[in-house]
Short mmCIF file of C-alpha atoms in Angstrom, two decimals:
data_model
loop_
_atom_site.label_atom_id
_atom_site.label_comp_id
_atom_site.label_asym_id
_atom_site.label_seq_id
_atom_site.Cartn_x
_atom_site.Cartn_y
_atom_site.Cartn_z
CA MET A 1 -6.00 9.45 -2.34
CA THR A 2 -9.46 9.16 -3.77
CA ASN A 3 -12.36 6.79 -3.39
CA GLY A 4 -12.00 5.43 -6.89
CA VAL A 5 -13.17 2.29 -8.61
CA ILE A 6 -11.11 -0.68 -9.64
CA GLN A 7 -8.93 -0.05 -12.68
CA ARG A 8 -8.91 -2.29 -15.72
CA ASN A 9 -6.43 -5.11 -15.36
CA THR A 10 -4.51 -4.32 -18.51
CA ALA A 11 -1.26 -2.42 -18.71
CA LYS A 12 -1.54 -1.86 -22.44
CA GLU A 13 -4.22 -2.25 -25.06
CA GLY A 14 -5.59 -5.73 -25.49
CA ASN A 15 -5.79 -8.48 -22.93
CA VAL A 16 -2.22 -8.47 -21.63
CA MET A 17 -2.31 -8.60 -17.82
CA ALA A 18 -0.56 -5.85 -15.89
CA ASP A 19 3.03 -6.90 -15.27
CA THR A 20 5.70 -4.86 -13.51
CA LYS A 21 8.43 -7.21 -14.77
CA GLN A 22 10.12 -6.43 -11.44
CA GLN A 23 10.64 -9.46 -9.22
CA TRP A 24 11.20 -7.33 -6.13
CA TYR A 25 7.67 -5.97 -6.44
CA LYS A 26 6.12 -9.36 -7.06
CA ASP A 27 7.85 -10.75 -3.96
CA ALA A 28 7.38 -7.78 -1.62
CA LYS A 29 3.68 -8.29 -0.75
CA TYR A 30 3.65 -5.66 2.02
CA GLY A 31 4.45 -1.98 1.68
CA LEU A 32 4.07 1.19 3.74
CA PHE A 33 2.36 4.34 2.47
CA ILE A 34 3.17 7.67 4.18
CA HIS A 35 0.71 10.55 3.79
CA TRP A 36 2.43 13.59 5.24
CA GLY A 37 2.11 17.26 4.33
CA LEU A 38 0.72 20.62 5.43
CA TYR A 39 -2.66 19.00 6.01
CA SER A 40 -1.00 17.18 8.93
CA ILE A 41 -0.82 20.53 10.75
CA LEU A 42 -4.57 21.06 10.49
CA ALA A 43 -5.21 17.49 11.65
CA GLY A 44 -8.80 17.55 10.39
CA GLU A 45 -9.80 21.02 11.57
CA TRP A 46 -9.67 24.51 10.02
CA GLU A 47 -10.04 27.84 11.81
CA ASP A 48 -10.95 30.66 9.44
CA PRO A 49 -8.53 33.51 10.27
CA LYS A 50 -11.09 36.11 9.19
CA THR A 51 -14.11 34.89 11.12
CA GLY A 52 -12.60 32.63 13.77
CA GLU A 53 -15.08 29.93 12.76
CA VAL A 54 -13.77 26.41 13.33
CA THR A 55 -14.82 23.62 10.96
CA ARG A 56 -13.96 19.94 11.15
CA THR A 57 -13.80 17.93 7.97
CA ASP A 58 -15.92 14.80 7.90
CA ARG A 59 -13.89 13.44 4.99
CA ILE A 60 -10.30 12.24 4.54
CA ALA A 61 -7.97 14.72 6.24
CA GLU A 62 -5.49 15.32 3.40
CA TRP A 63 -8.37 16.69 1.30
CA ILE A 64 -9.27 19.40 3.82
CA GLU A 65 -8.12 22.30 1.62
CA ASN A 66 -10.36 21.15 -1.21
CA ASN A 67 -13.35 19.93 0.77
CA LEU A 68 -13.60 23.06 2.92
CA ASN A 69 -12.59 25.29 -0.01
CA ILE A 70 -9.88 27.00 2.03
CA ASP A 71 -8.43 30.18 0.56
CA ARG A 72 -5.21 29.28 -1.23
CA GLU A 73 -3.12 32.11 0.21
CA GLU A 74 -4.24 31.28 3.73
CA TYR A 75 -3.44 27.62 3.18
CA ARG A 76 0.02 28.52 1.86
CA LYS A 77 0.85 30.16 5.19
CA LEU A 78 0.81 26.73 6.81
CA LYS A 79 4.31 26.11 5.47
CA ASP A 80 5.63 28.50 8.11
CA LYS A 81 4.05 26.32 10.83
CA PHE A 82 5.48 23.03 9.58
CA HIS A 83 8.14 21.82 12.03
CA PRO A 84 8.98 18.11 11.54
CA ASP A 85 11.35 18.19 14.51
CA LYS A 86 10.59 14.70 15.80
CA PHE A 87 11.07 12.87 12.50
CA ASP A 88 14.09 10.57 12.49
CA ALA A 89 14.20 8.91 9.07
CA ASP A 90 16.74 6.28 10.08
CA ALA A 91 14.78 5.18 13.15
CA PHE A 92 11.54 5.24 11.15
CA VAL A 93 12.83 3.01 8.34
CA LYS A 94 14.59 0.67 10.77
CA ARG A 95 11.32 0.15 12.64
CA ALA A 96 9.36 -0.26 9.40
CA LYS A 97 11.69 -3.06 8.35
CA GLU A 98 12.48 -4.84 11.61
CA GLN A 99 9.21 -4.42 13.53
CA TRP A 100 6.55 -3.93 10.85
CA GLY A 101 7.98 -6.21 8.17
CA VAL A 102 7.33 -3.99 5.15
CA LYS A 103 9.46 -4.30 2.02
CA TYR A 104 8.87 -0.90 0.39
CA ILE A 105 7.94 2.62 1.46
CA VAL A 106 6.04 5.21 -0.56
CA LEU A 107 6.13 8.87 0.57
CA THR A 108 3.82 11.63 -0.67
CA ALA A 109 6.48 13.66 -2.48
CA LYS A 110 3.69 16.00 -3.61
CA HIS A 111 0.04 15.48 -2.75
CA HIS A 112 -2.89 17.39 -4.27
CA GLU A 113 -2.17 20.41 -2.05
CA GLY A 114 0.87 21.11 -4.25
CA PHE A 115 3.43 21.28 -1.42
CA ALA A 116 6.61 19.34 -2.27
CA MET A 117 8.08 17.25 0.55
CA TYR A 118 11.53 17.48 -1.02
CA ASP A 119 14.00 20.09 -2.29
CA SER A 120 12.27 21.22 -5.48
CA LYS A 121 13.85 23.82 -7.75
CA VAL A 122 10.69 23.91 -9.86
CA SER A 123 8.47 25.38 -7.12
CA LYS A 124 9.37 27.38 -4.01
CA PHE A 125 6.34 25.82 -2.31
CA ASN A 126 8.42 23.02 -0.82
CA VAL A 127 9.63 21.65 2.50
CA LYS A 128 13.31 22.57 2.01
CA ASP A 129 12.50 26.24 1.55
CA ALA A 130 10.02 26.09 4.44
CA THR A 131 12.07 24.15 6.99
CA GLY A 132 15.60 23.74 5.67
CA ARG A 133 15.14 19.96 5.54
CA ASP A 134 14.66 17.64 2.58
CA LEU A 135 12.46 14.94 4.07
CA LEU A 136 12.49 12.77 0.96
CA ARG A 137 16.30 12.85 0.91
CA GLU A 138 16.41 11.77 4.55
CA LEU A 139 13.96 8.94 3.95
CA SER A 140 15.65 7.91 0.70
CA ASP A 141 19.06 7.70 2.38
CA ALA A 142 17.61 5.67 5.26
CA CYS A 143 16.01 3.24 2.80
CA LYS A 144 19.41 2.74 1.18
CA GLU A 145 20.99 2.08 4.56
CA HIS A 146 18.38 -0.50 5.56
CA ASP A 147 17.85 -2.09 2.14
CA ILE A 148 14.21 -1.05 1.73
CA ARG A 149 12.76 -0.12 -1.66
CA MET A 150 11.90 3.59 -1.93
CA GLY A 151 8.80 4.84 -3.73
CA ILE A 152 7.21 8.25 -4.18
CA TYR A 153 3.63 9.42 -4.56
CA TYR A 154 3.14 12.29 -7.02
CA SER A 155 -0.19 13.95 -7.80
CA GLN A 156 0.16 14.44 -11.54
CA ALA A 157 -3.17 16.08 -12.38
CA GLN A 158 -4.58 17.70 -9.26
CA ASP A 159 -2.59 20.58 -7.76
CA TRP A 160 -4.71 22.97 -5.72
CA ASP A 161 -1.85 25.48 -5.60
CA ASP A 162 -1.85 25.91 -9.39
CA ASP A 163 -4.73 27.46 -11.35
CA ASN A 164 -3.88 25.47 -14.44
CA ALA A 165 -4.13 22.07 -12.76
CA TYR A 166 -7.30 20.22 -11.80
CA LYS A 167 -9.25 20.77 -8.60
CA LYS A 168 -11.83 18.14 -7.83
CA ALA A 169 -15.43 19.30 -7.27
CA PHE A 170 -14.96 23.06 -7.30
CA ASP A 171 -13.29 24.07 -10.57
CA ASP A 172 -13.23 21.05 -12.80
CA LYS A 173 -15.07 18.00 -13.94
CA ASN A 174 -13.22 14.90 -15.11
CA GLU A 175 -12.86 16.51 -18.52
CA TRP A 176 -9.76 17.63 -20.35
CA LYS A 177 -9.00 21.36 -20.31
CA PRO A 178 -6.39 23.13 -22.46
CA GLU A 179 -4.81 25.17 -19.65
CA PHE A 180 -3.73 21.92 -18.01
CA ARG A 181 -0.90 21.71 -20.55
CA THR A 182 0.74 24.74 -18.93
CA TYR A 183 0.84 23.06 -15.53
CA PHE A 184 1.80 19.73 -17.11
CA GLU A 185 4.80 21.20 -18.95
CA GLU A 186 5.91 23.75 -16.36
CA LYS A 187 5.43 21.92 -13.06
CA CYS A 188 4.37 18.29 -13.35
CA LYS A 189 6.92 16.96 -15.82
CA PRO A 190 9.82 19.06 -14.48
CA GLN A 191 9.14 17.89 -10.92
CA VAL A 192 8.87 14.25 -11.94
CA LYS A 193 12.15 14.67 -13.81
CA GLU A 194 13.98 16.19 -10.84
CA LEU A 195 12.60 13.54 -8.48
CA LEU A 196 13.81 10.66 -10.63
CA GLU A 197 17.16 12.26 -11.43
CA ASN A 198 18.02 13.59 -7.97
CA TYR A 199 16.95 10.59 -5.86
CA ASP A 200 18.72 7.60 -7.36
CA ASN A 201 16.95 4.82 -5.46
CA ILE A 202 13.36 5.54 -6.53
CA SER A 203 11.95 2.14 -7.47
CA LEU A 204 8.26 3.06 -7.75
CA ILE A 205 6.22 6.15 -8.59
CA TRP A 206 2.64 6.23 -7.35
CA PHE A 207 0.59 8.54 -9.57
CA ASP A 208 -2.98 9.33 -8.49
CA THR A 209 -6.30 10.84 -9.69
CA PRO A 210 -5.67 11.36 -13.43
CA MET A 211 -8.87 13.44 -13.65
CA GLY A 212 -9.24 14.82 -17.19
CA MET A 213 -5.78 13.89 -18.44
CA SER A 214 -5.81 12.54 -21.96
CA GLU A 215 -4.41 9.20 -23.00
CA GLU A 216 -1.67 11.07 -24.84
CA GLU A 217 -0.67 12.94 -21.67
CA ALA A 218 -0.63 9.76 -19.62
CA GLY A 219 1.59 8.22 -22.29
CA GLU A 220 3.93 11.21 -22.23
CA LEU A 221 4.28 10.89 -18.47
CA ARG A 222 4.96 7.17 -18.68
CA ASP A 223 7.57 7.73 -21.39
CA LEU A 224 9.26 10.40 -19.27
CA VAL A 225 9.55 8.06 -16.29
CA LYS A 226 10.84 5.16 -18.36
CA SER A 227 13.35 7.36 -20.20
CA ILE A 228 15.00 8.22 -16.88
CA LYS A 229 14.43 5.01 -14.91
CA PRO A 230 13.34 2.13 -17.17
CA ASP A 231 12.84 -0.20 -14.19
CA CYS A 232 10.81 2.26 -12.12
CA VAL A 233 7.38 0.72 -11.42
CA ILE A 234 4.38 2.96 -12.27
CA SER A 235 1.07 2.70 -10.44
CA GLY A 236 -2.18 2.06 -12.28
CA ARG A 237 -3.53 5.49 -11.41
CA ILE A 238 -1.41 7.18 -14.02
CA GLY A 239 -4.58 6.58 -16.05
CA HIS A 240 -5.56 5.10 -19.42
CA GLN A 241 -4.03 1.70 -18.55
CA LYS A 242 -0.51 3.09 -18.81
CA GLY A 243 0.57 1.75 -15.42
CA ASP A 244 2.67 -1.32 -14.72
CA TYR A 245 0.21 -2.78 -12.23
CA MET A 246 -3.45 -2.50 -11.32
CA THR A 247 -4.38 -0.26 -8.40
CA THR A 248 -7.68 -1.09 -6.72
CA GLY A 249 -10.00 1.45 -5.15
CA ASP A 250 -8.92 2.65 -1.71
CA ASN A 251 -9.52 -0.12 0.85
CA PHE A 252 -11.21 -2.30 -1.78
CA ILE A 253 -10.09 -5.93 -2.07
CA PRO A 254 -10.89 -8.10 -5.11
CA ARG A 255 -13.18 -10.93 -4.05
CA LEU A 256 -11.37 -13.49 -6.23
CA PRO A 257 -7.75 -14.17 -7.19
CA TYR A 258 -6.62 -11.67 -9.80
CA ALA A 259 -4.03 -12.36 -12.48
CA GLY A 260 -1.16 -9.97 -13.07
CA ASP A 261 0.40 -7.54 -10.61
CA TRP A 262 -1.93 -5.48 -8.42
CA GLU A 263 -2.04 -3.60 -5.14
CA VAL A 264 -4.56 -2.51 -2.52
CA PRO A 265 -3.87 0.90 -0.92
CA ALA A 266 -5.43 0.91 2.54
CA THR A 267 -5.73 2.77 5.83
CA VAL A 268 -5.30 1.71 9.46
CA ASN A 269 -8.15 4.02 10.49
CA ASP A 270 -10.55 5.95 8.21
CA THR A 271 -8.22 8.61 6.81
CA TRP A 272 -4.82 8.91 5.14
CA GLY A 273 -3.40 12.19 6.40
CA TYR A 274 -3.34 12.67 10.19
CA ASN A 275 -6.71 13.52 11.75
CA GLN A 276 -6.73 14.07 15.51
CA PHE A 277 -10.42 13.14 15.66
CA ASP A 278 -10.18 9.82 13.80
CA THR A 279 -9.53 7.16 16.44
CA ASN A 280 -11.34 4.38 14.60
CA TRP A 281 -8.26 2.19 14.41
CA LYS A 282 -8.66 -1.26 12.92
CA GLN A 283 -7.74 -4.18 15.14
CA PRO A 284 -4.40 -5.89 14.40
CA ASP A 285 -6.21 -9.16 13.65
CA ASP A 286 -8.38 -7.39 11.09
CA ILE A 287 -5.34 -5.89 9.37
CA LEU A 288 -3.60 -9.27 9.37
CA HIS A 289 -6.64 -11.00 7.88
CA LEU A 290 -6.81 -8.37 5.13
CA LEU A 291 -3.11 -8.77 4.39
CA LEU A 292 -3.44 -12.53 4.03
CA LYS A 293 -6.56 -12.27 1.86
CA ILE A 294 -4.77 -9.90 -0.48
CA ILE A 295 -1.61 -12.01 -0.69
CA SER A 296 -3.57 -15.21 -1.19
CA ARG A 297 -5.41 -13.60 -4.11
CA GLY A 298 -2.16 -12.46 -5.74
CA GLY A 299 -1.83 -8.83 -4.65
CA ASN A 300 0.31 -6.46 -2.59
CA TYR A 301 -0.94 -4.59 0.49
CA LEU A 302 0.15 -0.94 0.73
CA LEU A 303 -0.84 0.09 4.26
CA ASN A 304 -0.80 3.75 5.23
CA VAL A 305 0.47 5.78 8.17
CA GLY A 306 -0.36 9.46 8.60
CA PRO A 307 2.32 11.12 10.75
CA MET A 308 1.52 14.18 12.81
CA ALA A 309 3.07 17.45 11.66
CA ASP A 310 6.13 16.90 13.89
CA GLY A 311 6.81 13.52 12.25
CA THR A 312 5.46 11.36 15.06
CA VAL A 313 3.27 8.39 14.09
CA PRO A 314 0.27 8.11 16.45
CA GLU A 315 0.95 5.49 19.13
CA ALA A 316 -2.31 3.66 18.44
CA CYS A 317 -1.21 3.19 14.83
CA VAL A 318 2.25 2.03 15.90
CA ASP A 319 0.70 -0.56 18.22
CA VAL A 320 -1.38 -2.01 15.39
CA LEU A 321 1.57 -2.20 13.01
CA ASN A 322 3.81 -3.73 15.67
CA LYS A 323 1.35 -6.55 16.33
CA VAL A 324 0.82 -7.27 12.62
CA GLY A 325 4.57 -7.13 12.10
CA GLU A 326 5.16 -9.82 14.72
CA TYR A 327 3.17 -12.27 12.61
CA VAL A 328 4.64 -11.18 9.29
CA ILE A 329 8.24 -11.47 10.45
CA ARG A 330 7.70 -14.77 12.29
CA ASN A 331 6.03 -16.28 9.21
CA ALA A 332 8.17 -14.60 6.56
CA GLU A 333 8.48 -17.73 4.40
CA ALA A 334 4.68 -17.87 4.09
CA ILE A 335 4.39 -14.15 3.17
CA TYR A 336 7.14 -12.83 0.92
CA GLY A 337 7.61 -14.31 -2.53
CA THR A 338 4.49 -16.45 -2.34
CA GLU A 339 2.00 -17.06 -5.14
CA THR A 340 -1.75 -16.91 -5.49
CA VAL A 341 -3.41 -20.14 -4.42
CA GLY A 342 -6.31 -19.99 -6.85
CA ILE A 343 -9.87 -20.57 -5.66
CA TYR A 344 -10.46 -22.98 -2.80
CA PRO A 345 -14.01 -24.32 -3.20
CA TYR A 346 -14.92 -23.97 0.48
CA GLU A 347 -15.13 -20.99 2.81
CA ILE A 348 -13.35 -21.91 6.06
CA PRO A 349 -13.58 -19.17 8.72
CA GLY A 350 -10.25 -18.59 10.41
CA LEU A 351 -8.06 -20.01 7.63
CA GLU A 352 -6.22 -18.27 4.82
CA PHE A 353 -3.79 -19.80 2.31
CA THR A 354 -0.58 -18.79 0.59
CA ARG A 355 1.75 -21.00 -1.41
CA ARG A 356 5.06 -21.52 -3.10
CA PRO A 357 6.18 -24.50 -5.20
CA TYR A 358 5.49 -27.78 -3.42
CA LYS A 359 4.21 -25.99 -0.32
CA LEU A 360 0.78 -24.86 0.84
CA TYR A 361 0.75 -22.52 3.83
CA VAL A 362 -2.30 -22.60 6.07
CA HIS A 363 -2.59 -19.44 8.17
CA VAL A 364 -4.54 -20.36 11.30
CA LEU A 365 -6.31 -17.25 12.58
CA SER A 366 -8.67 -18.74 15.14
CA PRO A 367 -8.34 -21.60 17.69
CA ARG A 368 -8.76 -25.18 16.48
CA ILE A 369 -7.51 -28.66 17.36
CA ARG A 370 -6.98 -29.85 13.81
CA ILE A 371 -6.89 -28.63 10.22
CA GLU A 372 -9.18 -30.47 7.82
CA LEU A 373 -9.05 -29.62 4.12
CA LEU A 374 -11.25 -31.28 1.54
CA ASN A 375 -10.59 -31.36 -2.20
CA VAL A 376 -6.84 -30.86 -2.11
CA ALA A 377 -5.57 -32.26 -5.40
CA ASN A 378 -2.16 -33.31 -4.21
CA LYS A 379 -0.29 -35.86 -2.12
CA LEU A 380 0.95 -34.85 1.31
CA LYS A 381 4.56 -35.47 2.34
CA GLY A 382 4.48 -33.81 5.75
CA ALA A 383 3.60 -30.74 7.79
CA TYR A 384 5.42 -28.37 10.13
CA LEU A 385 4.91 -25.19 12.12
CA VAL A 386 6.37 -22.17 10.35
CA ASP A 387 8.81 -20.25 12.55
CA ALA A 388 11.42 -17.81 11.27
CA ASP A 389 13.61 -18.54 14.29
CA LYS A 390 14.01 -22.19 13.28
CA GLU A 391 16.66 -23.34 10.85
CA PRO A 392 15.24 -25.16 7.78
CA GLY A 393 14.79 -28.81 8.67
CA THR A 394 14.52 -28.17 12.42
CA GLU A 395 10.92 -26.95 12.45
CA GLU A 396 8.38 -28.64 14.71
CA ARG A 397 6.87 -31.51 12.71
CA LEU A 398 3.14 -32.13 12.96
CA GLU A 399 1.12 -35.33 12.74
CA CYS A 400 -0.75 -35.42 9.42
CA CYS A 401 -2.42 -37.78 6.99
CA THR A 402 -4.41 -37.99 3.78
CA ALA A 403 -7.70 -39.82 3.54
CA THR A 404 -10.91 -40.24 1.61
CA VAL A 405 -13.97 -39.22 3.61
CA CYS A 406 -17.27 -41.12 3.63
CA GLU A 407 -18.69 -38.91 0.92
CA GLY A 408 -15.79 -39.78 -1.37
CA TYR A 409 -13.85 -36.52 -1.18
CA SER A 410 -10.10 -36.38 -0.69
CA MET A 411 -9.03 -34.89 2.62
CA ILE A 412 -5.87 -33.69 4.32
CA GLU A 413 -5.83 -33.68 8.11
CA VAL A 414 -3.23 -32.06 10.36
CA THR A 415 -3.27 -32.48 14.12
CA ILE A 416 -2.56 -29.29 16.06
CA PRO A 417 -0.40 -29.74 19.19
CA GLU A 418 -2.34 -29.39 22.44
CA LYS A 419 -0.30 -26.34 23.45
CA LEU A 420 -1.84 -24.48 20.50
CA HIS A 421 -5.46 -25.55 20.89
CA GLN A 422 -6.44 -22.13 22.27
CA ALA A 423 -3.96 -20.20 20.13
CA LYS A 424 -4.50 -18.14 17.00
CA ASN A 425 -2.33 -16.42 14.41
CA TYR A 426 0.22 -19.06 13.54
CA CYS A 427 1.05 -20.83 10.27
CA VAL A 428 1.33 -24.47 9.21
CA CYS A 429 3.16 -25.56 6.07
CA LEU A 430 1.90 -28.58 4.13
CA GLU A 431 4.65 -30.16 2.05
CA LEU A 432 3.31 -31.51 -1.24
CA GLU A 433 4.70 -34.21 -3.52
CA GLU A 434 3.71 -32.58 -6.80
CA GLU A 435 3.72 -29.12 -8.29
CA LYS A 436 0.29 -28.90 -9.85
CA PRO A 437 -3.04 -27.16 -9.15
CA ILE A 438 -3.68 -27.51 -5.43
CA PHE A 439 -7.46 -27.53 -5.25
CA GLU A 440 -10.08 -29.71 -6.90
CA GLN A 441 -13.56 -28.57 -7.77
CA ILE A 442 -16.46 -29.90 -5.71
CA THR A 443 -18.07 -32.88 -7.44
CA ASP A 444 -21.00 -35.11 -6.53
#
């Protein structure tokens, strides 16, 4: 990952909005990133074998090799200490689907460190040669079994194990260099090819940090992917607007609704790869609020876990995802397959909106005794509590009405049952008579 800036919202030249043309991606809304590699062994701390000096990184843990300028040969030795003995791909994916509610998973098949988390014939610096296990194969097979979309992260420009690739801060600026072509032709493109040909359920490829790659090189890489898997979705960080969707900066959320397909990659704490010292876990409510903001503005939320070297996800992270997942699964109809609501003219603390045709979902995130919405440009047919356990038509109906307030504004009012007056994190559906813009502008 990198602390980048928001990409342009065009997939091609001109003003065409980024469009994956893949309905599964548009409907998914919530995905799971997995940052896992040799950096997980170090867990944020490096002991120099020559001096015995111990240094903690104060930056994201998966960048420790680069940020501490660790000797490449010493770093390579970590592969002999990588023992993912506690990783059970089937149990992991089952939990991700049934408890966390995610619709797609993206694994770091090769991060900037250059170590492949799959059986690569292109480079011996890979997990199969190191451990005898192909972790991507295990995860890919589990995703097939549990009907979850499989994606891969691949660092196409930075590879700190290869002199011809880019290395942020120490060797290269964000400028093209001729020797990159050697790495590009001999490692990058061959590995992308073997990934897409050998793992048949790859639905998304998450490129990152294009650095000094030229527009021509980004185009070559896009063409390679599409020649093998035409429907494979490509992230915006391939560079030069060659992606199928816009990727925001890490943990950065657009303030307003954004047209086209886009995604926010984000962390549960402050790092991506596992760091034993980073215990600054976000609260479940904060994660939920971010998820709903992103969905309401038209995007997908790709939330990260950083497993420990043995494959265990930190319990504190699991607890957060479990609690968020309870809401997502219970309110599935108000999450998956929904559309951007546009701009509501008022800021209402504790409320977020999602929608689908003829329905406006009001996510109630703080206690209240009624919902009052001004400037809703539609007629109300009814309201009910969203609950995935209820059959359609058997949901709990709520008392509601439309009115014109003293100032002349239209208003919708929904009465919250007394049993929920002190509750938070539930969802109310407003059934609308017409399919048209939901919100009116404020007028005098």
